[in-house]
PDB file of C-alpha atoms and ligand atoms in Angstrom:
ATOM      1  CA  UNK A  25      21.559 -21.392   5.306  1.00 85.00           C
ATOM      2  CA  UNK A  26      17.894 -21.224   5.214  1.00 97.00           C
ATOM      3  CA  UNK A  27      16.059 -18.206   3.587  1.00 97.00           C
ATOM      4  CA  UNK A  28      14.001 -15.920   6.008  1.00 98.00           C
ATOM      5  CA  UNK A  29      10.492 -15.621   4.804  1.00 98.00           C
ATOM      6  CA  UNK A  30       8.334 -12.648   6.309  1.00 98.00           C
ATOM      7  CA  UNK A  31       4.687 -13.904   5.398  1.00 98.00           C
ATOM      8  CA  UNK A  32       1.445 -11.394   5.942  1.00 98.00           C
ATOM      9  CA  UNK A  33      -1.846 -13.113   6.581  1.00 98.00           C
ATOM     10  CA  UNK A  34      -4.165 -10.597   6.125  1.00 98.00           C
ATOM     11  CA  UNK A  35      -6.940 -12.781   7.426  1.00 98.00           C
ATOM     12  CA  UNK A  36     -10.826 -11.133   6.282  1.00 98.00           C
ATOM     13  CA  UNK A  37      -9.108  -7.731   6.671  1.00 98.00           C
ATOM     14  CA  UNK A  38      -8.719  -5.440   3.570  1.00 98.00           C
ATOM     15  CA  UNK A  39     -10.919  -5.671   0.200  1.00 98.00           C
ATOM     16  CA  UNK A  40      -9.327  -4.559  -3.135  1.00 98.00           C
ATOM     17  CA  UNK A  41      -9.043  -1.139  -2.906  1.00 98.00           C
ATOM     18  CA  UNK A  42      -7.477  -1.076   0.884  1.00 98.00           C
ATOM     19  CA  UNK A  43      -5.226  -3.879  -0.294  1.00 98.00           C
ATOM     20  CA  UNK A  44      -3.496  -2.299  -2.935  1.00 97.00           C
ATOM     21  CA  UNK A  45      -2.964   0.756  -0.843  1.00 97.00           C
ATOM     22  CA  UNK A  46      -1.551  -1.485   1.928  1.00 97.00           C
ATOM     23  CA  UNK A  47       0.441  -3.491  -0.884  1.00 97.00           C
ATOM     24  CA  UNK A  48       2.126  -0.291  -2.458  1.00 95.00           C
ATOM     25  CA  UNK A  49       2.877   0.944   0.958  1.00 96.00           C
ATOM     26  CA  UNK A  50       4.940  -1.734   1.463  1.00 96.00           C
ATOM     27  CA  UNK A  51       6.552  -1.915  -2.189  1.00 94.00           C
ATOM     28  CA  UNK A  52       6.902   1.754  -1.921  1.00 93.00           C
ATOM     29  CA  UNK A  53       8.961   0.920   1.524  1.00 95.00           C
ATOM     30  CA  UNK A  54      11.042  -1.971  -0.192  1.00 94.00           C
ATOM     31  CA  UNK A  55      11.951  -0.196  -3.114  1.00 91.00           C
ATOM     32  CA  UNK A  56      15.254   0.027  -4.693  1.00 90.00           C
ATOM     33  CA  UNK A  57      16.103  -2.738  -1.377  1.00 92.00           C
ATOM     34  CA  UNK A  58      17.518  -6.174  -2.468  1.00 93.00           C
ATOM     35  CA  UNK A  59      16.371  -8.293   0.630  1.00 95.00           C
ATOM     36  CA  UNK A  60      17.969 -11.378   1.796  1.00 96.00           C
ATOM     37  CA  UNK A  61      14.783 -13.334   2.073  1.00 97.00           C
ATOM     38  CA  UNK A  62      11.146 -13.521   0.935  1.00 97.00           C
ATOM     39  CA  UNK A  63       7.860 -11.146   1.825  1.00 97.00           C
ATOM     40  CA  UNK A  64       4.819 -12.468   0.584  1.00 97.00           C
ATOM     41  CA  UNK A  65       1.743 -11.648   1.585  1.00 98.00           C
ATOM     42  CA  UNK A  66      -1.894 -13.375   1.982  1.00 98.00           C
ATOM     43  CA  UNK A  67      -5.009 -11.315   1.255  1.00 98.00           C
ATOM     44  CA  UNK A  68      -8.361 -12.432   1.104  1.00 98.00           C
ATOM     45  CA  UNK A  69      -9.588 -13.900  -2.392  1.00 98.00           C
ATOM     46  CA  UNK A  70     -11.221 -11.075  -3.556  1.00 98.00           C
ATOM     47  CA  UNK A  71      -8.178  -8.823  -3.156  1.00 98.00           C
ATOM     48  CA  UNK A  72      -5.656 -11.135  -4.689  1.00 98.00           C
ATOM     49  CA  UNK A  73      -5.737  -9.798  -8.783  1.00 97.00           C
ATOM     50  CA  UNK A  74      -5.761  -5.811  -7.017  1.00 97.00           C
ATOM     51  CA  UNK A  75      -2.774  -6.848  -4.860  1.00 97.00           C
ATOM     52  CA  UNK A  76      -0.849  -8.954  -7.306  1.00 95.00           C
ATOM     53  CA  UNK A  77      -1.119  -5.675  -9.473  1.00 93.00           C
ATOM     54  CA  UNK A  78       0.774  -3.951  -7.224  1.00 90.00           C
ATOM     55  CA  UNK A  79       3.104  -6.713  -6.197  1.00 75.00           C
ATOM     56  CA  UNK A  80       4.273  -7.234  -9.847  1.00 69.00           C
ATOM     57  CA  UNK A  81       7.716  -6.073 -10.517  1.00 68.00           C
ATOM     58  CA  UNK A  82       8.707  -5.682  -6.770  1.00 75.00           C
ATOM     59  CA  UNK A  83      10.032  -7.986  -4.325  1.00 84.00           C
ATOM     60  CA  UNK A  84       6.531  -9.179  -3.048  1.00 94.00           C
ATOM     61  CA  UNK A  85       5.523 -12.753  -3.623  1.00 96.00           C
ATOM     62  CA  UNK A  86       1.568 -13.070  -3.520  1.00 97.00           C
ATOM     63  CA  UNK A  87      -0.221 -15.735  -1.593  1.00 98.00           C
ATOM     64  CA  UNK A  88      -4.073 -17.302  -0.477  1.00 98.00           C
ATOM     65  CA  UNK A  89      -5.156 -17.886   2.980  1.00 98.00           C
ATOM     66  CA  UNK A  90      -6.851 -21.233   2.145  1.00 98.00           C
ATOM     67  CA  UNK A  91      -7.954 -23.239  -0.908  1.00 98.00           C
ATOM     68  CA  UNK A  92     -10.573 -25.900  -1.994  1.00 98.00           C
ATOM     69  CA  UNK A  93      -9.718 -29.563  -1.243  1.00 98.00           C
ATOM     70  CA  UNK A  94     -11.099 -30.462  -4.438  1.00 98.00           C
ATOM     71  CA  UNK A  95     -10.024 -29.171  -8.166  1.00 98.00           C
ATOM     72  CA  UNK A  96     -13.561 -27.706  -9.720  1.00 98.00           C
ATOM     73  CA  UNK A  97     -17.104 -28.537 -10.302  1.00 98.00           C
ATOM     74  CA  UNK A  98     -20.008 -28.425  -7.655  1.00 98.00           C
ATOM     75  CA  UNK A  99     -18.237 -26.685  -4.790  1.00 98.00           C
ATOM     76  CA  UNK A 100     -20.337 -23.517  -3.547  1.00 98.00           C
ATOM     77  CA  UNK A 101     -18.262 -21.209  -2.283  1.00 98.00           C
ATOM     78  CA  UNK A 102     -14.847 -22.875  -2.763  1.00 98.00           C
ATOM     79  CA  UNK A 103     -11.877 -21.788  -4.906  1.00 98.00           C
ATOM     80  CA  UNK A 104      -9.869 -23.860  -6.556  1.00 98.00           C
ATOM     81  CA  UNK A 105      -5.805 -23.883  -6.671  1.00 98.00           C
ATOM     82  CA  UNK A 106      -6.139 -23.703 -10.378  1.00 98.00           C
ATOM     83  CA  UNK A 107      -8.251 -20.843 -10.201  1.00 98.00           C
ATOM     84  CA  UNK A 108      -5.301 -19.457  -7.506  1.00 98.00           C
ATOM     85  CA  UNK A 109      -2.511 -20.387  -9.735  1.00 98.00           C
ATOM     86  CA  UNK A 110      -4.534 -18.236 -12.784  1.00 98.00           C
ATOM     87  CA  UNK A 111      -4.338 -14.952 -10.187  1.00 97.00           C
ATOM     88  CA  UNK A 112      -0.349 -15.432  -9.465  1.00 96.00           C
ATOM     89  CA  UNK A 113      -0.817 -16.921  -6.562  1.00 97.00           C
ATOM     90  CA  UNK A 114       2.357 -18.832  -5.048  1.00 97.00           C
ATOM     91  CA  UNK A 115       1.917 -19.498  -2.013  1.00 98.00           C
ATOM     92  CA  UNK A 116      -1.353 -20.949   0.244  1.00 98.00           C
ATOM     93  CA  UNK A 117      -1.673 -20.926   3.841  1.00 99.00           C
ATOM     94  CA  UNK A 118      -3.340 -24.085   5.348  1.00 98.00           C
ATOM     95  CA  UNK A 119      -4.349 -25.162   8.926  1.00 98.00           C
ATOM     96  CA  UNK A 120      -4.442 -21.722  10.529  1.00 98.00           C
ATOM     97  CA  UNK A 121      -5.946 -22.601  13.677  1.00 97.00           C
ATOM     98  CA  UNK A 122      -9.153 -20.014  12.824  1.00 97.00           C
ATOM     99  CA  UNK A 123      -9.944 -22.422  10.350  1.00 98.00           C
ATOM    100  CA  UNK A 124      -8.960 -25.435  12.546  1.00 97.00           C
ATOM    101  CA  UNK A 125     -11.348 -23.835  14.923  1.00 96.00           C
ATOM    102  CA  UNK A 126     -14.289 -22.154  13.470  1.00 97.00           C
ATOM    103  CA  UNK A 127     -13.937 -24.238  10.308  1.00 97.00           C
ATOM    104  CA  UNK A 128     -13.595 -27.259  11.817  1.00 98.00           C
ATOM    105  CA  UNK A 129     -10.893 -28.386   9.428  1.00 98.00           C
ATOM    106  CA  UNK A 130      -9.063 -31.821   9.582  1.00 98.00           C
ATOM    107  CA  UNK A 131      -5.852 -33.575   8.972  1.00 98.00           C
ATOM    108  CA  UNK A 132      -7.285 -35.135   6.085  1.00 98.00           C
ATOM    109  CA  UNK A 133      -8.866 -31.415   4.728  1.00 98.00           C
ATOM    110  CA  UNK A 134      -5.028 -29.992   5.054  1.00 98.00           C
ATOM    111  CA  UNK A 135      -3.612 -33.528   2.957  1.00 98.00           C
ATOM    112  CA  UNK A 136      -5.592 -33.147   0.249  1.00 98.00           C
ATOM    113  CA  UNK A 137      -4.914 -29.179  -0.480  1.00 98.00           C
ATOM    114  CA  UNK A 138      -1.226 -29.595   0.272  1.00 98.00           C
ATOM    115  CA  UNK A 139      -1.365 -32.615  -2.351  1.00 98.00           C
ATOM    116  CA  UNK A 140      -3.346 -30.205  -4.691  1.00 98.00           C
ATOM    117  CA  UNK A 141      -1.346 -26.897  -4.083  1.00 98.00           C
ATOM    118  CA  UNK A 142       2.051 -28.698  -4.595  1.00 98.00           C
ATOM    119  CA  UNK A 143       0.904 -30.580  -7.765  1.00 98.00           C
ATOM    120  CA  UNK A 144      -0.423 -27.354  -9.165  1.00 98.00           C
ATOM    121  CA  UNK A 145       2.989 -26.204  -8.778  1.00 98.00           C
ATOM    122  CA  UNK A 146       2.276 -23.845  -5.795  1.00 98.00           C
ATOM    123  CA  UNK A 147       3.884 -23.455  -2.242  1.00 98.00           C
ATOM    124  CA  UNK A 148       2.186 -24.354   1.087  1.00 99.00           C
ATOM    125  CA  UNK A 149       2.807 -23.086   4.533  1.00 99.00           C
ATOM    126  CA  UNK A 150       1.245 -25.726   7.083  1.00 99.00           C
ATOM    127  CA  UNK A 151       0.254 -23.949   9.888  1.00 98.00           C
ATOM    128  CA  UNK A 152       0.136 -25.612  13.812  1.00 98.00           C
ATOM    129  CA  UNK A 153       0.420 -24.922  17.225  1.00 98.00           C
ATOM    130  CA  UNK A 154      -0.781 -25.605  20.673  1.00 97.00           C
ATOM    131  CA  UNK A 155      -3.811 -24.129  22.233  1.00 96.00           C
ATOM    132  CA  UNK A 156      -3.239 -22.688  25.777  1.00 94.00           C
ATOM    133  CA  UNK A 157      -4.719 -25.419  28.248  1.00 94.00           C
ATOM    134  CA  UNK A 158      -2.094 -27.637  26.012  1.00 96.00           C
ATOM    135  CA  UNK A 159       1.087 -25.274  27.018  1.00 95.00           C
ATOM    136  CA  UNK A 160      -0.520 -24.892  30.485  1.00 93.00           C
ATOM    137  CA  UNK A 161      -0.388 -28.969  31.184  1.00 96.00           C
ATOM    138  CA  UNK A 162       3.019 -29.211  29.554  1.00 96.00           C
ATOM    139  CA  UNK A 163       1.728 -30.518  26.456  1.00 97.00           C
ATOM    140  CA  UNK A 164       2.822 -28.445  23.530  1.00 97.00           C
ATOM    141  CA  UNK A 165       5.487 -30.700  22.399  1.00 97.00           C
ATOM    142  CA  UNK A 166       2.921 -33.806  21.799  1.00 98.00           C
ATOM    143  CA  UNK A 167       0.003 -31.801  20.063  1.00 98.00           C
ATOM    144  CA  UNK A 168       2.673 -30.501  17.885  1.00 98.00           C
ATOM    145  CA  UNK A 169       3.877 -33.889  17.134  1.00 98.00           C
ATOM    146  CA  UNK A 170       0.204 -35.255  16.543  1.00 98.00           C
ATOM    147  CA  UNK A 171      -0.439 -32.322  14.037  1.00 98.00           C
ATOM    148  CA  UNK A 172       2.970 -33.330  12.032  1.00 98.00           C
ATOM    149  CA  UNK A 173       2.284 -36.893  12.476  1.00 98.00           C
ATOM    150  CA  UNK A 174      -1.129 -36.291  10.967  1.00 98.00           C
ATOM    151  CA  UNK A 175      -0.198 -34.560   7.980  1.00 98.00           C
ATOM    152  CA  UNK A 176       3.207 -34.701   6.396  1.00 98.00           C
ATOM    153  CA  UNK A 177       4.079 -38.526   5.910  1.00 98.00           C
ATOM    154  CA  UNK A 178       0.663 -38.340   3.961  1.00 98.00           C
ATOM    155  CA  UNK A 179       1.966 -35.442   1.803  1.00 98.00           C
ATOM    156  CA  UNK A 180       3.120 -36.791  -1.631  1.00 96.00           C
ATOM    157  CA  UNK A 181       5.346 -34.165  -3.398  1.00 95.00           C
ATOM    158  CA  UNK A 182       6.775 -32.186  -0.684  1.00 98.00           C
ATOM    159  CA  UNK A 183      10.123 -31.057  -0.106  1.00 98.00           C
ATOM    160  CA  UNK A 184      12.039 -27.907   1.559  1.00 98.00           C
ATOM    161  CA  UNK A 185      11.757 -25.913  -1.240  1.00 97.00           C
ATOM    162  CA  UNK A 186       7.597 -26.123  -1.820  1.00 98.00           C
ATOM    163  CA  UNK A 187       6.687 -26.597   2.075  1.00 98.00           C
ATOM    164  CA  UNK A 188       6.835 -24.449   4.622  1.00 98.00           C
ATOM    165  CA  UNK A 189       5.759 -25.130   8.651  1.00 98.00           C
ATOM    166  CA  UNK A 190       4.357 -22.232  10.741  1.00 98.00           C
ATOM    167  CA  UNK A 191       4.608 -22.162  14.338  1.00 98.00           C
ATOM    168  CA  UNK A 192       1.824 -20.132  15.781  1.00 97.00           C
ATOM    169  CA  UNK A 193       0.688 -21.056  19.628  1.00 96.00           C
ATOM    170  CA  UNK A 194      -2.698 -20.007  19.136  1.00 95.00           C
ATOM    171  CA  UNK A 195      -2.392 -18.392  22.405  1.00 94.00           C
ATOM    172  CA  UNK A 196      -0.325 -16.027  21.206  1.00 94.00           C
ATOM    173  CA  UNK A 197      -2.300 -15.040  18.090  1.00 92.00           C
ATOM    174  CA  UNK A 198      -3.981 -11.752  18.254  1.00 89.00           C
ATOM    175  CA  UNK A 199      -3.483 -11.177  22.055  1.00 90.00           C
ATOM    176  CA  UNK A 200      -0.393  -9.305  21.871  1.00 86.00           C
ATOM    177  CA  UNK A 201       1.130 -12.305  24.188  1.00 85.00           C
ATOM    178  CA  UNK A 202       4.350 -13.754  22.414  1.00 88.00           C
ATOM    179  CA  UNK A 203       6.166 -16.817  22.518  1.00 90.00           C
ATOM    180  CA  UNK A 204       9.348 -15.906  24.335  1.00 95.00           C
ATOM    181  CA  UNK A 205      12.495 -16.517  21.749  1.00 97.00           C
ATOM    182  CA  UNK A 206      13.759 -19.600  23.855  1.00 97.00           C
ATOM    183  CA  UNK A 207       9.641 -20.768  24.087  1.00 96.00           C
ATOM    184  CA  UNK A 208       9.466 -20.458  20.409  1.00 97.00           C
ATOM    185  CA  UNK A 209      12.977 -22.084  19.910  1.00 98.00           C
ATOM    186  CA  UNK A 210      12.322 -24.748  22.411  1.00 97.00           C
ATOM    187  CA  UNK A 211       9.505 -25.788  20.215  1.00 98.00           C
ATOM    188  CA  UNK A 212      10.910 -25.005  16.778  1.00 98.00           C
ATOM    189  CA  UNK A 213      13.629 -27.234  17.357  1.00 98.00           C
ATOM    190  CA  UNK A 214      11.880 -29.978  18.389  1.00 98.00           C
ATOM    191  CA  UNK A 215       9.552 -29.416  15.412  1.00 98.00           C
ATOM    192  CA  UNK A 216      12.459 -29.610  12.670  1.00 98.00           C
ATOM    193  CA  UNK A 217      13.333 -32.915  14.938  1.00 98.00           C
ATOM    194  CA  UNK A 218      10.396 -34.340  14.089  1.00 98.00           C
ATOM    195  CA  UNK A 219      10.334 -33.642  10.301  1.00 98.00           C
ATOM    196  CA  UNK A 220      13.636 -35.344  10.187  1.00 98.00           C
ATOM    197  CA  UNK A 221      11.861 -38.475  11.478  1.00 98.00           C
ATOM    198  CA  UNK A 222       9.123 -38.005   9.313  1.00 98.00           C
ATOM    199  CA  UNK A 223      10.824 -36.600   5.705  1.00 98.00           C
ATOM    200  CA  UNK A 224      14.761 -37.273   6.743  1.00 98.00           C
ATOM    201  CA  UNK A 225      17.659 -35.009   7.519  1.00 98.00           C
ATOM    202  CA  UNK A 226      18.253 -33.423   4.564  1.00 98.00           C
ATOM    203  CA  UNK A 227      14.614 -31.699   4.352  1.00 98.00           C
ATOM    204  CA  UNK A 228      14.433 -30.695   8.144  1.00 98.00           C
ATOM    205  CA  UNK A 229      17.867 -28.975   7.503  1.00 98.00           C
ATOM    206  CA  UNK A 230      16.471 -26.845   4.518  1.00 98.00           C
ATOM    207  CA  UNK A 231      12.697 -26.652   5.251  1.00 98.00           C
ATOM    208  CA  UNK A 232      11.402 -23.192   6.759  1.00 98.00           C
ATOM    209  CA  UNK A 233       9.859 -22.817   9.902  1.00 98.00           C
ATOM    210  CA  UNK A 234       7.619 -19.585  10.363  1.00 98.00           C
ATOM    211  CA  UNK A 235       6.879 -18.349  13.870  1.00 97.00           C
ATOM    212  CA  UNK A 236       3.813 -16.776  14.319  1.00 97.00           C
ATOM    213  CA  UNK A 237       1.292 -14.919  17.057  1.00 96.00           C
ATOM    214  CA  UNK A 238       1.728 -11.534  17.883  1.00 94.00           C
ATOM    215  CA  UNK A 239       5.058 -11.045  16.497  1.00 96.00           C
ATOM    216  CA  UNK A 240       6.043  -7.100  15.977  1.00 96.00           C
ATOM    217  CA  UNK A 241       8.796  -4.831  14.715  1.00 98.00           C
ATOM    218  CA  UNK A 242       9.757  -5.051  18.310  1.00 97.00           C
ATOM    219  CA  UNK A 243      10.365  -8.809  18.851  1.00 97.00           C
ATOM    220  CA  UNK A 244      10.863  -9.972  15.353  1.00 98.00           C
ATOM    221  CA  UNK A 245      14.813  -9.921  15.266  1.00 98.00           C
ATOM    222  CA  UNK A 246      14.872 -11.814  18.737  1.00 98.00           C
ATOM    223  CA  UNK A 247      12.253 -14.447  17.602  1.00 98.00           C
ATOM    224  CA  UNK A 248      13.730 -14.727  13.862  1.00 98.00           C
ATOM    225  CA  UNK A 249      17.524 -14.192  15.311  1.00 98.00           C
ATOM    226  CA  UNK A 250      17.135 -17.617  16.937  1.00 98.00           C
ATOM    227  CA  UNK A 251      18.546 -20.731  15.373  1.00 98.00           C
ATOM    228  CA  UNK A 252      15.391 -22.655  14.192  1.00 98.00           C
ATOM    229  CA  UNK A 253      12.932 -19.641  13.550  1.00 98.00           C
ATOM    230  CA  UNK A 254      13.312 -18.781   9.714  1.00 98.00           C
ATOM    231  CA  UNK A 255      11.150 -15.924   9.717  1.00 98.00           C
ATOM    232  CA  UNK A 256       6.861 -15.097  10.741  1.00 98.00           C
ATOM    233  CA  UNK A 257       3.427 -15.298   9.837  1.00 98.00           C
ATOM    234  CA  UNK A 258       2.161 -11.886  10.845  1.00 98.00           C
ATOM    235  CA  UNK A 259      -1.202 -11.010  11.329  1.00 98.00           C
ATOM    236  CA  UNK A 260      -1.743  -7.693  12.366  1.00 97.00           C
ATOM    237  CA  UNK A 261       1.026  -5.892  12.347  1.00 98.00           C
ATOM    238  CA  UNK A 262       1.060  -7.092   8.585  1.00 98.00           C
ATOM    239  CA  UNK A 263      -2.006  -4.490   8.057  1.00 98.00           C
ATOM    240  CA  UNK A 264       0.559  -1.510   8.716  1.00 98.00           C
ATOM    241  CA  UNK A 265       2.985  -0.751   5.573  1.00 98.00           C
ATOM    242  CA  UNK A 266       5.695   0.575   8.388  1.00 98.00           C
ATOM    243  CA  UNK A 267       5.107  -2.515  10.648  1.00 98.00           C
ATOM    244  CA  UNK A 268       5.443  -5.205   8.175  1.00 98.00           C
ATOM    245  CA  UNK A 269       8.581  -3.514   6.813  1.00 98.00           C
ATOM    246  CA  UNK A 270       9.646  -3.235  10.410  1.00 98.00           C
ATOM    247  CA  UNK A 271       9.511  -6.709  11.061  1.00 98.00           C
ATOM    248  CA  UNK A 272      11.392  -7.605   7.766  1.00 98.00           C
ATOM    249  CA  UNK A 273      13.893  -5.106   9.144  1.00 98.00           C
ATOM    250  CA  UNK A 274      14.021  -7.189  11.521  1.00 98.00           C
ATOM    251  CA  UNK A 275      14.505 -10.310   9.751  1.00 98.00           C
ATOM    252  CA  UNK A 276      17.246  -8.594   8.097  1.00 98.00           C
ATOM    253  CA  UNK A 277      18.970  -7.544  11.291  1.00 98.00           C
ATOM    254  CA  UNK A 278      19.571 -11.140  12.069  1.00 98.00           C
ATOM    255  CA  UNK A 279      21.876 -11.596   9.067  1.00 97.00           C
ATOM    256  CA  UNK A 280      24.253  -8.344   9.593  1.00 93.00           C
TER     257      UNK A 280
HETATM  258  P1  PGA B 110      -1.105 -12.079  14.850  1.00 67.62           P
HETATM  259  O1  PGA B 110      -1.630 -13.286  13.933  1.00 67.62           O
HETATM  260  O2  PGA B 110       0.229 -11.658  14.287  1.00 67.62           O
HETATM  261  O3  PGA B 110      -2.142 -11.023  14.725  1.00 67.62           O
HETATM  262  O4  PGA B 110      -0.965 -12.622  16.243  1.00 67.62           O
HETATM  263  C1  PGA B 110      -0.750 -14.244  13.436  1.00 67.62           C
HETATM  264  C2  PGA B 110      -1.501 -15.241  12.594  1.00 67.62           C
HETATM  265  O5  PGA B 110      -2.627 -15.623  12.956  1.00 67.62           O
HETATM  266  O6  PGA B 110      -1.003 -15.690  11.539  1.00 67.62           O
END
């Protein structure tokens, strides 16, 4: 049985002050609860020691939306996953497609800071996902395979315990359009499918796959309910205390 994980990516939303109101809105909502997964969420750099404040001592793990693909030294504007690591960071996010798109990111960019994050002794969640002129010409399924194929059989260290996938058309990101549950299970399945070819059996049974794009307190439990979606990535409804805890509600519901 895999754990769910309920993951907010706060993107360039909230600095420190808004995100430790936002974080002890949603501690103050999960108090005195023993969930049956894991919440974490992602704020921007800057907000990560306020947040992890906050976080400390409740159920909420703390995570980065991106790293450096290098450890130190002559970097401007990078940050390191040591310097993460220092701040309590657990988890980083790679590949969203906004950095795939306006950073222009590559296979061999998200390689190197899985490599680094996992030998820090951090957690990554790999983000992919098809853009819509893809889905519209029936070719989700092979982009998604070329992002997997270009990325895990390079990691070194990872297994289903330090690696997570995220699904997240990047149609369905910010538009308030959603995968339907048998869209996103269609391709979730085939995903695991091909991370058993890539990293065997045994880690596409265990590993975590995230859905994410537009997913709410009203859709979660059908999207995380299905058989190969082990939870979201949640973007804005992770910028509302009593959404976020609505769509771990959710996430719950699916194990009653
Ligand atoms: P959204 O974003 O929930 O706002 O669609 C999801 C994401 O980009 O991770």
């Amino acid at each position: 049985m895999r754990r769910y994980m309920v993951a907010g990516n706060w993107k360039m939303n909230m600095g420190p002050a808004a995100g430790r109101e936002l974080a002890a809105g949603v501690a103050g909502m999960l108090k005195g609860r023993t969930l049956r997964g894991d919440v974490l969420v992602c704020p921007p750099y800057v907000s990560i020691p306020a947040v992890g404040e906050v976080a400390d001592g409740n159920p909420v793990l703390l995570g980065a939306q991106n790293c450096a693909d290098q450890t130190g030294g002559a970097y401007t504007g990078e940050v390191s996953v040591g310097m993460l690591k220092e701040v309590g960071v657990q988890y980083v996010i790679i590949a969203h497609s906004e950095r795939r798109e306006y950073q222009r990111e590559t296979d061999s960019q998200f390689v190197s800071k899985i490599n680094l994050i996992l030998e820090a002794g951090m957690k990554a969640i790999f983000c992919f996902g098809e853009v819509l002129e893809d889905r519209k010409a029936g070719r989700a399924e092979e982009v998604v395979r070329k992002q997997l194929e270009g990325v895990l059989p390079r990691l070194e260290n990872a297994n289903a315990y330090n690696l997570v996938l995220a699904y997240e058309p990047v149609w369905a990101i910010g538009t308030g359009e959603t995968a339907t549950p048998e869209m996103a299970q269609e391709i979730h399945a085939a995903s695991r499918a091909i991370v058993a070819e890539l990293m065997g059996a045994e880690v596409a049974e265990y590993l975590r796959i995230l859905y994410g794009g537009s997913c709410k307190p009203g859709n979660a439990r059908e999207l995380i309910g299905q058989p190969d979606v082990d939870g979201g990535l949640i973007g804005g409804a992770a910028l509302k205390p009593a959404d976020f805890v609505g769509i771990i509600d959710g996430a719950e519901a699916t194990l009653d």
